[in-house]
Coordinates of C-alpha atoms in Angstrom, one line a residue:
X1 CA -58.5 -33.9 -27.3
X2 CA -56.8 -30.8 -28.5
X3 CA -54.6 -28.8 -26.1
X4 CA -56.0 -25.4 -25.2
X5 CA -54.3 -22.5 -27.1
X6 CA -53.3 -19.5 -25.0
X7 CA -52.0 -17.1 -27.7
X8 CA -49.4 -16.8 -30.5
X9 CA -45.8 -17.7 -29.8
X10 CA -44.7 -14.1 -30.8
X11 CA -46.9 -12.5 -28.2
X12 CA -45.6 -14.9 -25.5
X13 CA -42.0 -14.0 -26.4
X14 CA -42.7 -10.3 -26.0
X15 CA -44.1 -10.9 -22.5
X16 CA -40.9 -12.9 -21.5
X17 CA -38.7 -10.0 -22.8
X18 CA -40.7 -7.5 -20.8
X19 CA -40.2 -9.5 -17.6
X20 CA -36.5 -9.8 -18.3
X21 CA -36.0 -6.1 -19.0
X22 CA -37.9 -5.2 -15.8
X23 CA -35.7 -7.5 -13.7
X24 CA -32.6 -6.0 -15.3
X25 CA -33.8 -2.5 -14.6
X26 CA -34.5 -3.3 -11.0
X27 CA -31.0 -4.9 -10.5
X28 CA -29.3 -1.9 -12.3
X29 CA -31.1 0.7 -10.1
X30 CA -30.3 -1.3 -7.0
X31 CA -26.6 -1.5 -8.0
X32 CA -26.4 2.2 -8.7
X33 CA -28.1 3.0 -5.3
X34 CA -25.5 0.8 -3.5
X35 CA -22.7 2.4 -5.5
X36 CA -23.7 5.9 -4.8
X37 CA -24.3 5.1 -1.1
X38 CA -20.8 3.7 -0.8
X39 CA -19.3 6.7 -2.7
X40 CA -21.2 9.1 -0.5
X41 CA -20.2 7.5 2.7
X42 CA -16.6 7.5 1.6
X43 CA -16.6 11.2 0.6
X44 CA -18.2 12.2 4.0
X45 CA -15.9 10.2 6.2
X46 CA -12.7 11.8 7.4
X47 CA -10.0 10.2 9.3
X48 CA -9.7 11.7 12.9
X49 CA -6.5 13.6 13.3
X50 CA -4.4 14.2 16.4
X51 CA -3.2 17.7 17.2
X52 CA -0.1 18.4 19.3
X53 CA -0.3 20.9 22.2
X54 CA 3.3 22.1 22.1
X55 CA 3.9 20.9 18.5
X56 CA 3.7 24.2 16.7
X57 CA 6.5 26.4 15.6
X58 CA 5.9 29.9 14.2
X59 CA 4.7 30.3 10.6
X60 CA 5.2 33.4 8.5
X61 CA 3.5 36.7 9.5
X62 CA 2.9 37.9 6.0
X63 CA -0.7 36.9 6.2
X64 CA -0.5 34.6 3.2
X65 CA -0.7 31.2 4.9
X66 CA -3.5 29.1 3.4
X67 CA -5.5 26.5 5.1
X68 CA -3.7 23.8 3.2
X69 CA -0.3 25.3 4.0
X70 CA -1.2 25.3 7.7
X71 CA -1.6 21.6 7.7
X72 CA 2.0 21.2 6.9
X73 CA 3.3 23.8 9.3
X74 CA 3.4 21.6 12.4
X75 CA 6.7 20.3 13.7
X76 CA 6.4 17.8 16.6
X77 CA 8.5 18.6 19.6
X78 CA 9.8 15.6 21.5
X79 CA 8.4 16.8 24.8
X80 CA 5.0 17.8 23.4
X81 CA 1.8 16.3 24.8
X82 CA -0.8 14.9 22.5
X83 CA -4.3 16.3 22.4
X84 CA -6.8 13.6 21.4
X85 CA -9.3 15.2 19.1
X86 CA -10.8 11.9 17.8
X87 CA -14.6 12.0 17.4
X88 CA -17.5 9.9 16.3
X89 CA -19.1 12.6 14.3
X90 CA -17.6 15.0 11.8
X91 CA -19.1 18.2 10.4
X92 CA -17.6 18.9 7.0
X93 CA -17.0 22.4 5.7
X94 CA -17.3 23.2 2.0
X95 CA -13.7 22.9 0.9
X96 CA -14.3 25.2 -2.1
X97 CA -15.1 28.2 0.2
X98 CA -12.2 30.6 0.6
X99 CA -11.2 31.3 4.1
X100 CA -10.5 35.0 4.8
X101 CA -7.0 35.3 6.3
X102 CA -6.8 37.9 9.0
X103 CA -3.4 39.7 9.0
X104 CA -1.2 40.5 12.0
X105 CA -1.4 43.9 13.5
X106 CA 1.6 46.2 13.6
X107 CA 4.1 45.3 16.4
X108 CA 3.2 48.6 18.1
X109 CA 0.0 46.9 19.2
X110 CA 1.8 44.1 21.0
X111 CA 0.5 45.2 24.4
X112 CA -2.8 46.7 23.2
X113 CA -5.5 47.0 25.8
X114 CA -8.4 48.4 23.8
X115 CA -10.6 49.8 26.6
X116 CA -7.6 51.2 28.6
X117 CA -5.8 52.8 25.7
X118 CA -3.8 55.7 27.1
X119 CA -4.1 57.9 24.0
X120 CA -7.9 57.6 24.1
X121 CA -8.0 58.0 27.9
X122 CA -6.3 61.5 27.6
X123 CA -9.6 62.8 26.1
X124 CA -11.5 62.2 29.3
X125 CA -11.8 64.1 32.6
X126 CA -8.9 63.6 35.0
X127 CA -11.3 64.3 38.0
X128 CA -11.8 61.0 40.0
X129 CA -9.4 59.4 37.5
X130 CA -12.1 59.0 34.9
X131 CA -9.5 59.0 32.2
X132 CA -8.1 55.7 33.5
X133 CA -11.5 54.0 33.5
X134 CA -12.9 51.8 30.7
X135 CA -13.2 53.8 27.4
X136 CA -13.7 51.3 24.6
X137 CA -13.1 52.0 20.9
X138 CA -16.0 52.8 18.7
X139 CA -17.1 50.3 16.0
X140 CA -15.1 52.2 13.4
X141 CA -12.0 52.0 15.6
X142 CA -12.0 48.2 16.0
X143 CA -8.9 46.4 14.8
X144 CA -9.5 43.6 12.3
X145 CA -6.1 42.0 12.8
X146 CA -4.2 39.7 15.2
X147 CA -2.3 41.2 18.1
X148 CA 1.4 40.0 17.7
X149 CA 3.6 38.6 20.5
X150 CA 7.0 40.1 21.2
X151 CA 9.6 38.7 18.8
X152 CA 11.4 36.6 21.5
X153 CA 8.3 35.4 23.3
X154 CA 8.7 32.2 25.3
X155 CA 6.3 29.8 26.9
X156 CA 5.8 30.9 30.5
X157 CA 7.1 28.8 33.4
X158 CA 4.7 26.2 34.8
X159 CA 3.0 26.8 38.1
X160 CA 4.2 27.0 40.8
X161 CA 7.6 28.2 39.4
X162 CA 5.8 31.0 37.5
X163 CA 4.9 32.7 40.8
X164 CA 8.6 33.6 41.3
X165 CA 9.9 33.8 37.7
X166 CA 9.0 35.2 34.3
X167 CA 10.8 35.7 31.0
X168 CA 12.0 39.3 30.5
X169 CA 11.3 38.9 26.7
X170 CA 7.6 38.3 27.4
X171 CA 7.1 41.6 29.3
X172 CA 10.1 43.8 28.4
X173 CA 9.6 46.5 31.0
X174 CA 12.3 47.3 33.6
X175 CA 10.5 50.3 35.0
X176 CA 9.3 48.6 38.2
X177 CA 12.7 47.0 38.9
X178 CA 14.2 50.5 39.0
X179 CA 11.3 52.5 40.5
X180 CA 10.6 49.9 43.2
X181 CA 14.1 48.6 43.6
X182 CA 14.3 49.1 47.4
X183 CA 10.8 47.6 47.9
X184 CA 11.6 44.2 46.3
X185 CA 8.6 44.2 43.9
X186 CA 10.6 42.8 41.0
X187 CA 14.3 42.1 40.1
X188 CA 16.0 41.5 36.7
X189 CA 18.4 38.6 36.6
X190 CA 19.8 38.1 33.1
X191 CA 16.9 37.1 30.8
X192 CA 14.6 36.6 33.8
X193 CA 12.4 38.6 36.1
X194 CA 12.3 37.4 39.7
X195 CA 9.5 38.3 42.1
X196 CA 10.9 38.3 45.7
X197 CA 7.4 38.9 47.1
X198 CA 8.1 42.4 48.3
X199 CA 5.8 45.4 48.3
X200 CA 5.7 49.0 49.4
X201 CA 4.5 48.1 52.8
X202 CA 6.1 44.7 53.1
X203 CA 9.8 44.9 52.2
X204 CA 10.3 41.7 54.3
X205 CA 8.1 39.9 51.9
X206 CA 4.3 39.3 51.4
X207 CA 4.5 36.0 53.2
X208 CA 5.7 37.6 56.5
X209 CA 3.2 40.5 56.0
X210 CA 0.3 38.1 55.6
X211 CA 1.5 36.2 58.7
X212 CA 1.2 39.5 60.6
X213 CA -2.4 40.0 59.4
X214 CA -3.0 36.3 60.4
X215 CA -2.2 37.2 64.0
X216 CA -5.0 39.7 64.0
X217 CA -7.7 37.8 62.1
X218 CA -8.0 34.1 61.1
X219 CA -6.8 33.4 57.6
X220 CA -6.5 29.6 57.6
X221 CA -9.8 28.2 59.1
X222 CA -11.7 28.5 55.8
X223 CA -13.8 31.5 56.9
X224 CA -12.1 33.8 54.5
X225 CA -11.9 32.5 51.0
X226 CA -12.4 35.4 48.6
X227 CA -10.4 38.6 48.8
X228 CA -10.0 41.8 46.7
X229 CA -6.7 43.7 46.6
X230 CA -7.1 47.3 45.5
X231 CA -4.1 48.8 43.8
X232 CA -2.4 45.4 43.8
X233 CA 1.0 46.2 42.2
X234 CA 2.4 42.9 40.8
X235 CA -0.1 41.0 43.1
X236 CA 2.4 39.4 45.5
X237 CA -0.3 39.8 48.3
X238 CA -2.7 37.6 46.2
X239 CA 0.1 35.3 45.2
X240 CA 1.0 34.3 48.7
X241 CA -2.6 34.1 49.9
X242 CA -3.1 31.2 47.5
X243 CA -1.2 28.8 49.7
X244 CA -3.7 29.7 52.5
X245 CA -6.6 28.7 50.1
X246 CA -7.6 32.4 49.7
X247 CA -8.4 33.4 46.2
X248 CA -7.8 37.1 45.5
X249 CA -9.1 39.4 42.8
X250 CA -6.2 41.8 42.4
X251 CA -6.7 45.0 40.3
X252 CA -4.7 48.1 39.4
X253 CA -4.9 50.7 36.7
X254 CA -2.8 50.9 33.6
X255 CA -0.7 53.8 34.8
X256 CA 2.9 54.9 35.2
X257 CA 3.7 51.6 37.0
X258 CA 4.0 50.0 33.7
X259 CA 2.5 46.5 33.2
X260 CA 1.9 45.6 36.9
X261 CA -1.3 43.6 36.1
X262 CA 0.5 42.0 33.1
X263 CA 3.2 40.9 35.5
X264 CA 0.7 39.4 37.9
X265 CA -1.0 37.3 35.2
X266 CA 2.3 36.2 33.8
X267 CA 3.0 34.8 37.2
X268 CA -0.2 32.9 37.2
X269 CA -1.9 35.1 39.8
X270 CA -5.5 36.3 39.3
X271 CA -5.6 40.0 38.3
X272 CA -7.3 42.5 36.0
X273 CA -7.0 46.1 35.0
X274 CA -9.3 48.3 37.1
X275 CA -9.5 51.4 39.2
X276 CA -11.5 53.0 41.9
X277 CA -12.8 56.0 39.9
X278 CA -16.3 57.2 39.3
X279 CA -18.0 53.9 38.6
X280 CA -18.8 50.7 40.6
X281 CA -16.3 47.9 40.5
X282 CA -17.6 45.1 38.2
X283 CA -18.4 42.7 41.0
X284 CA -21.7 41.9 42.8
X285 CA -22.7 43.0 46.2
X286 CA -21.6 40.8 49.2
X287 CA -18.8 39.2 47.1
X288 CA -15.6 39.3 49.1
X289 CA -14.7 38.1 52.6
X290 CA -11.7 40.4 52.8
X291 CA -10.7 43.7 51.2
X292 CA -7.2 44.9 51.3
X293 CA -5.3 48.2 50.6
X294 CA -1.6 48.5 51.2
X295 CA -0.6 52.1 50.4
X296 CA -2.8 51.9 47.3
X297 CA -3.1 55.7 47.1
X298 CA -6.9 55.7 47.1
X299 CA -8.4 58.8 48.8
X300 CA -10.7 56.8 51.1
X301 CA -11.8 59.9 53.1
X302 CA -12.8 62.0 50.0
X303 CA -16.1 62.5 48.1
X304 CA -18.2 61.9 51.2
X305 CA -16.7 58.4 51.7
X306 CA -17.7 57.3 48.2
X307 CA -14.9 54.7 47.9
X308 CA -15.4 53.1 51.3
X309 CA -19.1 52.9 50.5
X310 CA -18.2 50.9 47.4
X311 CA -15.9 48.6 49.5
X312 CA -18.9 48.2 51.8
X313 CA -21.1 47.1 48.9
X314 CA -18.8 44.4 47.7
X315 CA -17.8 43.1 51.2
X316 CA -19.7 40.2 52.7
X317 CA -21.6 40.7 56.0
X318 CA -19.0 40.1 58.7
X319 CA -16.1 40.7 56.2
X320 CA -12.9 42.5 56.9
X321 CA -11.2 45.6 55.5
X322 CA -7.4 45.7 56.1
X323 CA -5.6 49.0 55.6
X324 CA -1.8 49.4 55.9
X325 CA 0.5 52.3 55.4
X326 CA -0.2 56.0 55.7
X327 CA -2.0 57.3 57.7
X328 CA -2.2 54.3 60.0
X329 CA -0.3 54.6 63.2
X330 CA 1.0 58.0 62.1
X331 CA 2.3 58.8 65.6
X332 CA 5.1 56.2 65.1
X333 CA 5.7 56.3 61.4
X334 CA 5.1 59.8 60.3
X335 CA 8.7 60.8 59.8
X336 CA 9.3 58.2 57.1
X337 CA 6.2 59.3 55.2
X338 CA 7.3 62.8 54.4
X339 CA 4.1 64.3 55.6
X340 CA 3.2 66.4 58.6
X341 CA 1.7 64.9 61.8
X342 CA -1.4 67.2 61.4
X343 CA -2.1 66.1 57.9
X344 CA -1.8 62.4 58.7
X345 CA -4.0 62.8 61.8
X346 CA -6.7 64.5 59.8
X347 CA -6.7 61.8 57.2
X348 CA -6.9 58.9 59.7
X349 CA -9.7 60.7 61.6
X350 CA -11.6 61.2 58.4
X351 CA -11.3 57.5 57.4
X352 CA -12.4 56.3 60.8
X353 CA -15.3 58.7 60.7
X354 CA -16.5 57.2 57.4
X355 CA -16.1 53.7 58.8
X356 CA -18.3 54.6 61.7
X357 CA -21.0 56.0 59.4
X358 CA -20.9 52.7 57.6
X359 CA -21.4 50.9 60.9
X360 CA -18.1 49.1 60.7
X361 CA -16.4 47.9 63.8
X362 CA -12.7 48.8 64.4
X363 CA -11.2 45.4 65.3
X364 CA -7.6 46.3 66.0
X365 CA -4.8 48.7 65.1
X366 CA -1.3 47.3 65.4
X367 CA 1.9 48.7 64.0
X368 CA 1.0 49.9 60.5
X369 CA -2.1 47.7 60.2
X370 CA -5.7 48.6 60.9
X371 CA -8.6 46.2 60.6
X372 CA -12.3 47.0 60.4
X373 CA -15.2 44.5 60.2
X374 CA -18.5 45.0 58.5
X375 CA -21.6 44.1 60.5
X376 CA -23.4 40.8 59.8
X377 CA -26.7 42.8 59.3
X378 CA -28.1 46.3 59.7
X379 CA -30.6 45.7 62.5
X380 CA -28.7 47.4 65.3
X381 CA -27.2 50.0 63.0
X382 CA -30.7 51.2 61.9
X383 CA -32.1 51.0 65.4
X384 CA -29.2 53.1 66.8
X385 CA -29.6 55.5 63.9
X386 CA -25.9 55.1 63.0
X387 CA -26.9 54.7 59.3
X388 CA -28.1 58.3 58.8
X389 CA -25.2 59.6 56.7
X390 CA -24.3 58.4 54.1
X391 CA -27.9 57.4 53.5
X392 CA -29.2 53.9 52.7
X393 CA -29.1 53.4 48.9
X394 CA -32.4 53.4 47.0
X395 CA -31.1 51.1 44.4
X396 CA -33.3 48.1 43.8
X397 CA -30.4 45.9 42.7
X398 CA -27.1 46.3 44.5
X399 CA -25.5 43.6 42.2
X400 CA -25.8 45.9 39.2
X401 CA -22.3 47.0 38.5
X402 CA -21.6 47.3 34.7
X403 CA -21.0 51.0 33.9
X404 CA -22.9 52.0 37.0
X405 CA -21.9 55.3 38.8
X406 CA -20.8 55.2 42.4
X407 CA -23.2 56.5 45.1
X408 CA -22.2 57.9 48.4
X409 CA -24.7 55.7 50.3
X410 CA -24.8 52.5 52.2
X411 CA -25.9 49.4 50.2
X412 CA -28.8 47.9 52.1
X413 CA -28.5 44.3 53.3
X414 CA -31.2 41.7 53.0
X415 CA -33.6 41.7 55.9
X416 CA -33.1 39.3 58.8
X417 CA -35.4 38.0 61.5
X418 CA -32.9 38.4 64.3
X419 CA -29.8 40.5 65.0
X420 CA -27.8 37.3 65.2
X421 CA -28.6 36.3 61.6
X422 CA -26.2 36.9 58.7
X423 CA -27.9 39.1 56.1
X424 CA -28.4 37.1 52.9
X425 CA -27.5 33.9 54.7
X426 CA -24.2 32.5 56.0
X427 CA -21.8 30.6 53.7
X428 CA -20.0 27.5 54.8
X429 CA -16.3 27.4 55.4
X430 CA -14.0 26.5 52.6
X431 CA -13.8 23.9 51.0
X432 CA -17.3 22.7 51.8
X433 CA -18.5 26.0 50.4
X434 CA -17.6 25.1 46.9
X435 CA -20.4 22.5 46.5
X436 CA -22.9 23.6 49.2
X437 CA -26.1 25.2 47.9
X438 CA -25.4 28.9 48.0
X439 CA -27.6 31.1 50.2
X440 CA -28.9 33.1 47.1
X441 CA -30.3 29.9 45.7
X442 CA -31.7 28.6 49.0
X443 CA -33.5 31.9 49.6
X444 CA -35.0 31.9 46.1
X445 CA -33.4 35.2 45.2
X446 CA -31.9 33.8 42.0
X447 CA -34.9 33.3 39.7
X448 CA -35.2 30.0 37.9
X449 CA -32.4 28.3 39.9
X450 CA -33.3 25.8 42.5
X451 CA -31.2 23.6 44.8
X452 CA -32.0 20.6 42.5
X453 CA -30.8 22.5 39.4
X454 CA -27.7 23.6 41.2
X455 CA -26.8 20.0 42.1
X456 CA -27.6 18.8 38.5
X457 CA -25.3 21.5 37.2
X458 CA -22.4 20.4 39.4
X459 CA -22.8 16.8 38.2
X460 CA -23.0 17.8 34.6
X461 CA -19.8 19.9 34.8
X462 CA -17.9 17.2 36.7
X463 CA -18.7 14.8 33.8
X464 CA -17.7 17.4 31.2
X465 CA -14.4 18.2 32.8
X466 CA -13.5 14.5 32.9
X467 CA -14.1 14.5 29.2
X468 CA -12.0 17.7 28.7
X469 CA -9.1 16.0 30.5
X470 CA -9.0 13.4 27.7
X471 CA -8.5 16.0 25.0
X472 CA -6.4 18.4 27.1
X473 CA -4.0 16.1 28.9
X474 CA -1.7 18.9 30.3
X475 CA -4.3 20.0 32.7
X476 CA -2.8 18.4 35.8
X477 CA 0.8 19.4 35.0
X478 CA 0.7 23.2 35.7
X479 CA 1.1 23.9 31.9
X480 CA -2.3 25.6 32.0
X481 CA -2.7 28.0 34.9
X482 CA -4.9 31.0 34.0
X483 CA -8.3 29.9 32.8
X484 CA -11.3 32.0 31.8
X485 CA -14.9 30.8 31.6
X486 CA -16.6 33.4 29.4
X487 CA -20.2 32.4 30.3
X488 CA -19.8 30.9 33.8
X489 CA -23.5 30.6 34.8
X490 CA -23.3 28.9 38.3
X491 CA -19.5 28.3 38.4
X492 CA -19.9 24.6 37.8
X493 CA -16.9 24.5 35.4
X494 CA -14.7 26.2 38.0
X495 CA -15.8 23.8 40.7
X496 CA -15.0 20.8 38.5
X497 CA -11.5 22.3 37.9
X498 CA -10.6 22.4 41.6
X499 CA -8.5 19.2 41.4
X500 CA -6.1 20.9 39.0
X501 CA -3.4 23.6 39.6
X502 CA -5.4 26.3 38.0
X503 CA -7.6 29.3 38.8
X504 CA -10.7 30.3 36.9
X505 CA -11.9 33.8 36.0
X506 CA -15.7 33.3 36.0
X507 CA -17.3 35.8 33.7
X508 CA -21.0 36.5 33.7
X509 CA -22.2 38.5 30.6
X510 CA -23.5 41.8 31.7
X511 CA -26.6 41.4 29.5
X512 CA -27.3 37.8 30.6
X513 CA -30.8 36.8 31.5
X514 CA -29.7 35.6 34.9
X515 CA -27.2 37.5 37.1
X516 CA -25.5 34.6 38.8
X517 CA -22.1 36.2 39.7
X518 CA -23.2 36.5 43.3
X519 CA -23.8 32.8 43.4
X520 CA -20.3 32.2 42.1
X521 CA -18.8 34.3 44.9
X522 CA -20.9 32.6 47.5
X523 CA -19.3 29.3 46.3
X524 CA -15.8 30.7 47.0
X525 CA -14.8 31.6 43.4
X526 CA -14.0 34.9 41.8
X527 CA -15.2 36.5 38.6
X528 CA -16.5 39.7 36.9
X529 CA -19.2 41.1 34.7
X530 CA -18.4 41.7 31.0
X531 CA -20.1 42.7 27.8
X532 CA -18.4 40.6 25.2
X533 CA -19.1 43.1 22.5
X534 CA -16.3 45.0 24.2
X535 CA -12.7 44.1 25.1
X536 CA -11.9 42.5 28.4
X537 CA -9.8 44.5 31.0
X538 CA -6.6 42.6 30.6
X539 CA -3.3 42.6 28.6
X540 CA -2.7 40.4 25.6
X541 CA -1.5 36.8 26.1
X542 CA -2.7 36.4 29.7
X543 CA -4.9 33.3 29.6
X544 CA -3.8 29.7 28.8
X545 CA -7.3 28.2 28.4
X546 CA -10.6 29.8 27.5
X547 CA -13.9 28.1 27.9
X548 CA -17.0 29.4 26.0
X549 CA -20.2 27.5 26.6
X550 CA -23.3 28.9 24.9
X551 CA -21.6 32.3 24.6
X552 CA -22.2 32.8 20.9
X553 CA -25.8 31.9 21.1
X554 CA -26.1 35.0 23.4
X555 CA -24.1 37.3 21.2
X556 CA -24.7 36.2 17.6
X557 CA -27.4 38.9 17.1
X558 CA -25.8 41.6 19.3
X559 CA -22.4 42.2 17.6
X560 CA -20.1 40.7 15.0
X561 CA -18.7 37.5 16.5
X562 CA -15.5 38.0 14.5
X563 CA -14.5 40.7 17.0
X564 CA -15.3 38.4 19.9
X565 CA -13.0 35.8 18.4
X566 CA -10.3 38.4 17.8
X567 CA -10.6 39.4 21.4
X568 CA -10.2 35.8 22.5
X569 CA -7.1 35.6 20.2
X570 CA -5.7 38.8 21.9
X571 CA -6.0 37.5 25.5
X572 CA -5.0 33.9 24.7
X573 CA -1.4 32.9 25.1
X574 CA 0.4 31.4 22.1
X575 CA -0.3 27.7 22.0
X576 CA -3.2 28.2 24.3
X577 CA -6.5 26.3 23.9
X578 CA -10.1 27.3 23.5
X579 CA -13.1 25.0 24.1
X580 CA -16.4 26.0 22.5
X581 CA -19.8 24.5 23.3
X582 CA -22.6 25.7 21.1
X583 CA -24.9 24.8 18.2
X584 CA -23.4 23.0 15.3
X585 CA -24.3 25.9 13.0
X586 CA -22.5 28.4 15.1
X587 CA -19.5 26.1 15.5
X588 CA -19.2 25.8 11.8
X589 CA -19.3 29.6 11.5
X590 CA -16.7 30.0 14.3
X591 CA -14.4 27.5 12.6
X592 CA -14.6 29.3 9.3
X593 CA -13.4 32.5 11.1
X594 CA -10.7 30.8 13.3
X595 CA -9.3 29.1 10.3
X596 CA -8.5 32.6 9.0
X597 CA -6.9 33.3 12.4
X598 CA -4.5 30.4 11.9
X599 CA -6.0 28.4 14.7
X600 CA -5.8 24.6 14.6
X601 CA -9.4 23.4 15.3
X602 CA -11.8 20.6 15.0
X603 CA -15.5 20.1 15.6
X604 CA -16.1 17.0 17.6
X605 CA -18.8 15.3 19.6
X606 CA -19.3 16.2 23.2
X607 CA -19.2 13.6 26.0
X608 CA -22.8 12.5 25.5
X609 CA -23.4 12.9 21.8
X610 CA -26.6 11.5 20.4
X611 CA -28.7 12.4 17.3
X612 CA -31.0 14.3 19.6
X613 CA -28.2 16.3 21.3
X614 CA -26.1 17.2 18.2
X615 CA -26.6 20.9 18.9
X616 CA -24.3 20.7 21.8
X617 CA -21.2 19.6 19.9
X618 CA -17.9 20.7 21.3
X619 CA -15.1 22.5 19.4
X620 CA -11.6 22.6 20.8
X621 CA -9.0 24.9 19.3
X622 CA -5.3 25.3 19.6
X623 CA -3.6 28.5 18.5
X624 CA -0.3 28.8 16.7
X625 CA 2.5 31.0 17.8
X626 CA 2.9 32.6 14.5

């Protein structure tokens, strides 16, 4: 039987060839896919680098340093401490893109304070010292350059040595050592400044002076935690309150007492440029447990008690106001004050009259100290009709304080059900106060913030700061002292930093959706309002570490973020560090700008990075002393 025929041999050969070609094509495509995958993975994988904290020496100021040159500019110092910038995820920038190099400003701008520029200030009214208030440059006046450090700038002393010593080359001003020589504000010893702790009204030293106040009111039981020192000088009062766990916001204007706030910050003591003028102080209502004036030259009795009314606004219910110097106890001290008895008597009588109209209680007058106490509520004051003049303010938000004019009226306190209740709620004593739910949250007066969210926020920032310690190992050493949180929210970052020898300036953006600065003060921390489209009220080189979480998300559509980064560069000390937390897209944009500012930076994963949370990547930056 014949075998069945299935086709010609030629046709069968063609079918075999087709199968073979198809198999070869599949194998070839597979090989190319694997090859391109490997090549792509190799090109997009960079080796994590390690950046040194104290490892950088100066590079040229000619503005011609390129990104590639910068990578070779680091010289490792034997005593430097490593910053571990290793990450699991890398965001690559296009290497072909040219980075715009920002040049250094002229050395004449070394101590530039944009919103307190004296040349600009002279254009404004001298009445109520308006010319010394904030007057910021217009958009056309903004500097697009880097503020230079003095030629012989040195790394400041670590805390606590910095409280008593500073390098002369960092703040080359001898004026206070001459003008205040007999008052022991500051002394020059070779290439050092020494701060003996003296002051106009405490030549025996701030420590002894504070002990004298402590004999009149308790300073050590945790009741008093936040203080404000008006006309602070070099902030020795605030410096010596620190060891009593009292955190002081010290402020003084930029005036003929050259660089007093700059000296305070160089010492590692909280301070900012400010003045009692025609506008509210940039703090919320009911913020401070203690207010202090030691011969601060503020005319408390003038303008219908306007300035004391402002102290009343920022003072917590039950808080104290301490006044020392003229005209207090004028009968004993008038001869040394070069004023007549009649003049001094009229001034003290006028101050006491304003205090009575504010319903303050005179606690004690001893030697040249006089202490008043604000009532815990306004129940009895209203019933007794004491609060008739100045009138109760009509303002619907006493916390509003950014460019808000002063009013000669009494800021109303929250209503209470009993005359024994503390208006707004009592705060716990320090240190329990730091983590206790603040009264403003318990009462529901902070929209969108509950006790549960507050506790979650504390837990979150505790975890984040543990992570920060891994990449910023000098935190426990005192190398970082002055820290700023540019978008502080509830103060969780500051609370998590309590274990380190630092203090935190908590900033709440003035145009933020939630005004939480009052909550921060109720926790026992200090801070201020600020619009970051403008410069901060401080001198250059006054912060060691700046923390910015979500800040550029707020401001990316409000102003050019280049100028915000230049402001950060202005206030950051050479070899200081910045931590950004924001979207990856914004971090890439930030990095492209800071590369042109000669910052050493790297985008990295945050402590809980996942594919779903990539928008929260963290960028830590380290600035060169160029």
